[in-house]
PDB file of C-alpha atoms in Angstrom:
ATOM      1  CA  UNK Y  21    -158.191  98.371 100.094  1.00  0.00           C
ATOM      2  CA  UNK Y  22    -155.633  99.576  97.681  1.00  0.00           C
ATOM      3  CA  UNK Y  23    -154.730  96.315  96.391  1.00  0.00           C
ATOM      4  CA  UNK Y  24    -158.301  95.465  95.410  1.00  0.00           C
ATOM      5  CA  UNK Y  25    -158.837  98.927  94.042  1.00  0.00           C
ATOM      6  CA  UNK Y  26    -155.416  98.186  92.127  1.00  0.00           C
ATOM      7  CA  UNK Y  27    -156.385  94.238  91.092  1.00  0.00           C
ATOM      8  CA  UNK Y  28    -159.868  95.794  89.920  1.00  0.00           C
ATOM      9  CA  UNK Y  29    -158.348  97.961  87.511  1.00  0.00           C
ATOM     10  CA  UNK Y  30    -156.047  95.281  86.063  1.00  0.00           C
ATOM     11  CA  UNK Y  31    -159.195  93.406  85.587  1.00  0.00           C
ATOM     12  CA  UNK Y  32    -160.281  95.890  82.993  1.00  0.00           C
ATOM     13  CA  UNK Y  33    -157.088  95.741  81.209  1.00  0.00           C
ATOM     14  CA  UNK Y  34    -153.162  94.860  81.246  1.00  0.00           C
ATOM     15  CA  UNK Y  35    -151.119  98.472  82.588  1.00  0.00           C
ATOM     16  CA  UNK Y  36    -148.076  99.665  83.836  1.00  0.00           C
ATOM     17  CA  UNK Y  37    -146.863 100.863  87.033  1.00  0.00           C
ATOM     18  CA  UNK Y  38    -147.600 104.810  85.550  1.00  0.00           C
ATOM     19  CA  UNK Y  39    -150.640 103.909  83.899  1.00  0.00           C
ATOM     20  CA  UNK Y  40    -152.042 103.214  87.450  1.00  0.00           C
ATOM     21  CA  UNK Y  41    -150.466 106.152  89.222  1.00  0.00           C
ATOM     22  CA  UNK Y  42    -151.951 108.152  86.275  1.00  0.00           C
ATOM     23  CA  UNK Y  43    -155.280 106.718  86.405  1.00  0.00           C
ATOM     24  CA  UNK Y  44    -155.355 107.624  90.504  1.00  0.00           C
ATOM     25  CA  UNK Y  45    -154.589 111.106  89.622  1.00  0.00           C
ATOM     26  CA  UNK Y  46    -157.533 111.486  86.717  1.00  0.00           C
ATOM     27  CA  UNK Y  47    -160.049 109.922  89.325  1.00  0.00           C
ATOM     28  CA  UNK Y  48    -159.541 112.500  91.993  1.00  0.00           C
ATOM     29  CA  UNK Y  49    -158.528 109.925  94.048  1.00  0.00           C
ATOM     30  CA  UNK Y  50    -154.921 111.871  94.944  1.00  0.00           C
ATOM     31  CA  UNK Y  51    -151.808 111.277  94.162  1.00  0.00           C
ATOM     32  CA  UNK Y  52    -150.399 107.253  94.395  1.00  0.00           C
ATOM     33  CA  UNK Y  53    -146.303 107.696  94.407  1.00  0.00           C
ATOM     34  CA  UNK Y  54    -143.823 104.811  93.301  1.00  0.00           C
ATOM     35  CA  UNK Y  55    -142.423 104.488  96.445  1.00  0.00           C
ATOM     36  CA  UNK Y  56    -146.285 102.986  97.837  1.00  0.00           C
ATOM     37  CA  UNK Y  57    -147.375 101.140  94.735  1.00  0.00           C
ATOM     38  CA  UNK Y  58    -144.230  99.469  93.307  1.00  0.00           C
ATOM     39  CA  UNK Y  59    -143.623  97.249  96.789  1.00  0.00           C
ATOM     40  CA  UNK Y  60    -147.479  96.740  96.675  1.00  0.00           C
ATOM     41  CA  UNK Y  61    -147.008  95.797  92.648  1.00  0.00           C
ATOM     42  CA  UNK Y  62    -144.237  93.700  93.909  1.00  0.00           C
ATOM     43  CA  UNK Y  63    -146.237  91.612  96.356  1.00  0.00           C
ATOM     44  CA  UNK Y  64    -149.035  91.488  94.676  1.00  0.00           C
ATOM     45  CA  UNK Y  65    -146.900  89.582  91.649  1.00  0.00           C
ATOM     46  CA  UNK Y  66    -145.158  87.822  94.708  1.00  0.00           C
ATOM     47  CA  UNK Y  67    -148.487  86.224  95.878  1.00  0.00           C
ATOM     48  CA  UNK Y  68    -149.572  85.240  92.371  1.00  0.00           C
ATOM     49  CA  UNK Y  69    -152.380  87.395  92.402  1.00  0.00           C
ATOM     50  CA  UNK Y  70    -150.824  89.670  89.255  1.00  0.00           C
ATOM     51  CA  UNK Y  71    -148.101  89.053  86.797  1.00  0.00           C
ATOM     52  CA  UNK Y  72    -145.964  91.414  85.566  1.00  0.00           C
ATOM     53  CA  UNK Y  73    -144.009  91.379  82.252  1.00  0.00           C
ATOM     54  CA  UNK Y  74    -140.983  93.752  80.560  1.00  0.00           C
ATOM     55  CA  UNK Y  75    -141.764  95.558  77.424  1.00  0.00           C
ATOM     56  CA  UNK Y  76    -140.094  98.521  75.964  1.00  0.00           C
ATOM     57  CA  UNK Y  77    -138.409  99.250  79.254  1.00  0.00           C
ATOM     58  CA  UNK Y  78    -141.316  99.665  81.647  1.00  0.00           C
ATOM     59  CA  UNK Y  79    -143.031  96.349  83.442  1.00  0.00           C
ATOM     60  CA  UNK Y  80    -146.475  95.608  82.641  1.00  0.00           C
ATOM     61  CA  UNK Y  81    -149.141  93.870  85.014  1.00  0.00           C
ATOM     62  CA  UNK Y  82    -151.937  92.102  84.372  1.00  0.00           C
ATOM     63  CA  UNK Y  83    -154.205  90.104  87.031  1.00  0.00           C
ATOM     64  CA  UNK Y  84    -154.009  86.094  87.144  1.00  0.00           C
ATOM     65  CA  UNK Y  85    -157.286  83.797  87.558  1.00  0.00           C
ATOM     66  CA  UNK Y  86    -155.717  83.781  91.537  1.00  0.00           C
ATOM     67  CA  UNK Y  87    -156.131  87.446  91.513  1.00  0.00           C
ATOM     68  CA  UNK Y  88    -159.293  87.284  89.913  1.00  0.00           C
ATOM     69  CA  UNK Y  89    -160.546  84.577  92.210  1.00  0.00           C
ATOM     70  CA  UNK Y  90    -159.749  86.719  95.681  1.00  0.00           C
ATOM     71  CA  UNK Y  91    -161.359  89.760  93.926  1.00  0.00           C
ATOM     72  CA  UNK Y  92    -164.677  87.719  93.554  1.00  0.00           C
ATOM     73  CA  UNK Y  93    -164.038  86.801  97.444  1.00  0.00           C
ATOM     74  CA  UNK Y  94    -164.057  89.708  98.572  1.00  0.00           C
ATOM     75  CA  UNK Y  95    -166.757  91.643  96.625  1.00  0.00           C
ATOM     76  CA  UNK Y  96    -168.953  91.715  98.755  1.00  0.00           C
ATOM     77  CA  UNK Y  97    -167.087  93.257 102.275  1.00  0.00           C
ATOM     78  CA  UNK Y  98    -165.855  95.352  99.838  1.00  0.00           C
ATOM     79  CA  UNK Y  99    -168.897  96.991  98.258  1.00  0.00           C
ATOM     80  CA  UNK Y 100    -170.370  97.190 102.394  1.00  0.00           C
ATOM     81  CA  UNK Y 101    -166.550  98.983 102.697  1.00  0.00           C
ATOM     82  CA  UNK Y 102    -167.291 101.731 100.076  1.00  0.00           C
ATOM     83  CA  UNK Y 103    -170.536 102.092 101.023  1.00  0.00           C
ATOM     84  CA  UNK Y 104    -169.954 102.819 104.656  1.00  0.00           C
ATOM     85  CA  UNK Y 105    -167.602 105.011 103.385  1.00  0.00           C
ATOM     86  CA  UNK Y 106    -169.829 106.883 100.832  1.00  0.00           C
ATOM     87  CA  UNK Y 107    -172.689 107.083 103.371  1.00  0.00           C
ATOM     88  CA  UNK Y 108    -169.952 109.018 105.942  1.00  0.00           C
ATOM     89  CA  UNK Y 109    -167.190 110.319 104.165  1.00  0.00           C
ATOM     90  CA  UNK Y 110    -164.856 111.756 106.592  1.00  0.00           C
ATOM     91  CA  UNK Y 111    -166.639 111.322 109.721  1.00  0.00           C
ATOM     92  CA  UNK Y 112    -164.223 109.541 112.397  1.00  0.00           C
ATOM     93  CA  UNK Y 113    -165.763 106.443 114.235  1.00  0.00           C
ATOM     94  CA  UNK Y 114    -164.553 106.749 117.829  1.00  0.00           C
ATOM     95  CA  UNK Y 115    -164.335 103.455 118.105  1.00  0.00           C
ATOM     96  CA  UNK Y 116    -161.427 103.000 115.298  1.00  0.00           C
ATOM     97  CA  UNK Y 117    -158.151 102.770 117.017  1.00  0.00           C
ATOM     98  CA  UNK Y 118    -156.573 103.167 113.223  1.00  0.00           C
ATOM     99  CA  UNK Y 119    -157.544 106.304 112.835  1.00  0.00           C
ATOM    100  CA  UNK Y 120    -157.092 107.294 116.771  1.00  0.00           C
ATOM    101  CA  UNK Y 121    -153.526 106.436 116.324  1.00  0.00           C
ATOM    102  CA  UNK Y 122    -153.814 108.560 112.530  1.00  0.00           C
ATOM    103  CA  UNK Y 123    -154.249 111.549 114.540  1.00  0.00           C
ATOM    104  CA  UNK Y 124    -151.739 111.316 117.117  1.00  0.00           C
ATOM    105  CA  UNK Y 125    -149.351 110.625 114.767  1.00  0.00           C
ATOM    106  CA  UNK Y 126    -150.252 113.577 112.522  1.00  0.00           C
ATOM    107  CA  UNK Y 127    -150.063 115.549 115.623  1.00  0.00           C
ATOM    108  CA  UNK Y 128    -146.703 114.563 116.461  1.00  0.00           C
ATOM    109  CA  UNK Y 129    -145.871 115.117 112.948  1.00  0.00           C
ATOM    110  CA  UNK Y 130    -146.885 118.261 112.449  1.00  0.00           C
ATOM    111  CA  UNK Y 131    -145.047 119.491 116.133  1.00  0.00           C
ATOM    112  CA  UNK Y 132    -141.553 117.793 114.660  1.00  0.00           C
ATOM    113  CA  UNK Y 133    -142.149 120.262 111.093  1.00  0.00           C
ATOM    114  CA  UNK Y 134    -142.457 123.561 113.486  1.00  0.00           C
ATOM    115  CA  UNK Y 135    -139.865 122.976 116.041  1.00  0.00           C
ATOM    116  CA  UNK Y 136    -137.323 120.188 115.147  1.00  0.00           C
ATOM    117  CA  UNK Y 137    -134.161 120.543 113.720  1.00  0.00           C
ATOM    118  CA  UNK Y 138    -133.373 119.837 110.214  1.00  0.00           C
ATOM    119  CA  UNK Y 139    -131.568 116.656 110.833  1.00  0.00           C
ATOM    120  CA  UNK Y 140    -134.437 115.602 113.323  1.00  0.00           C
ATOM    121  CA  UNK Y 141    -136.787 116.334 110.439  1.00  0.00           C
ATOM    122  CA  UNK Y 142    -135.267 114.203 107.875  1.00  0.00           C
ATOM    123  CA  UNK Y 143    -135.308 111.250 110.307  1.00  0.00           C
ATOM    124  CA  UNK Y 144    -138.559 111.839 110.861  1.00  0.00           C
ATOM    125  CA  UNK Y 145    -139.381 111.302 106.831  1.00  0.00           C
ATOM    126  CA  UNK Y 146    -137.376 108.237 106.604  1.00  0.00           C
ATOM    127  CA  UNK Y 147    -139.122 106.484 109.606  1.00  0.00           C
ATOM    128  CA  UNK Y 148    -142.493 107.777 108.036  1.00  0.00           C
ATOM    129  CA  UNK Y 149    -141.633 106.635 104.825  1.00  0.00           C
ATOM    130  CA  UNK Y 150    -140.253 103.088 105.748  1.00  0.00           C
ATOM    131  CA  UNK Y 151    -143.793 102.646 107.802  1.00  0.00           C
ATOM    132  CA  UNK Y 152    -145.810 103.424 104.916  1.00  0.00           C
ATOM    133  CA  UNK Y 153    -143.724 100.905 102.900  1.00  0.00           C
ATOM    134  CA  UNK Y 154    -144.355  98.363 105.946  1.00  0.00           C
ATOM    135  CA  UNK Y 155    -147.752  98.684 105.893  1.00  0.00           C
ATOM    136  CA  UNK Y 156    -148.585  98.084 101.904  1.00  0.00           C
ATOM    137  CA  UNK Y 157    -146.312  95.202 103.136  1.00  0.00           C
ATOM    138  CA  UNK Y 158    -148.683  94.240 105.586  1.00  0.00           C
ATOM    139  CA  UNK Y 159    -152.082  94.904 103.418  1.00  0.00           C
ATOM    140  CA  UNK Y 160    -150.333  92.770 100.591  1.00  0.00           C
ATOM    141  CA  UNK Y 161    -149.570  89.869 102.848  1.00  0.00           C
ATOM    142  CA  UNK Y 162    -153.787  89.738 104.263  1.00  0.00           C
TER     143      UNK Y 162
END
């Protein structure tokens, strides 16, 4: 969903990388860190659905008719997405293995912060870190 959330916004208007990050933050929507939306940025541009430009130092974006195109494909799951979502926000569907597997891994998560060591801890972040990077991969690439 990010990516369409992130090619909507460049619909309304050329941005950089902290003008979306910003934008997150002013919506409520939490915060969006570099380390998730610059490989996303990057496939995105990779996929020809944005292009991004250099000026004064940072790299702007702006979406392409492609990227305009597969927004228009998709408006319609994506308006029955948000509004299965506003209609239960929060409540877990038992039948969503995604978010089954969510909780045991915040589970085993939160068991490595109280009892590992400090070198078990900071593997722990990397391998969390490099999946989060694998799946905005993976959401980029559908």
């Amino acid at each position: 969903m990010l990516k369409y959330v992130i090619l909507k916004m460049l619909e309304a208007g050329e941005r950089h990388g902290y003008d979306l990050i910003r934008h997150f933050e002013e919506r409520g929507w939490g915060r969006l860190g570099a380390g998730s939306l610059y490989p996303l940025l990057s496939a995105l541009e990779e996929h020809g659905l944005i292009e991004g430009r250099d000026e004064d130092g940072r790299r702007r974006y702006r979406i392409t008719d492609l990227g305009r195109k597969r927004l228009h494909d998709v408006a319609d799951e994506l308006s029955e997405a948000f509004e299965q979502h506003e209609h239960a926000p929060g409540a877990p569907r038992a039948e969503d293995p995604l978010r089954e597997a969510m909780q045991k891994l915040a589970s085993a998560v939160q068991q490595a912060a109280q009892h590992a060591k400090p070198e078990s801890r900071a593997h722990v972040a990397e391998r969390i870190d490099a999946l989060r990077k694998e799946i905005y991969t993976i959401l980029a690439n559908e």
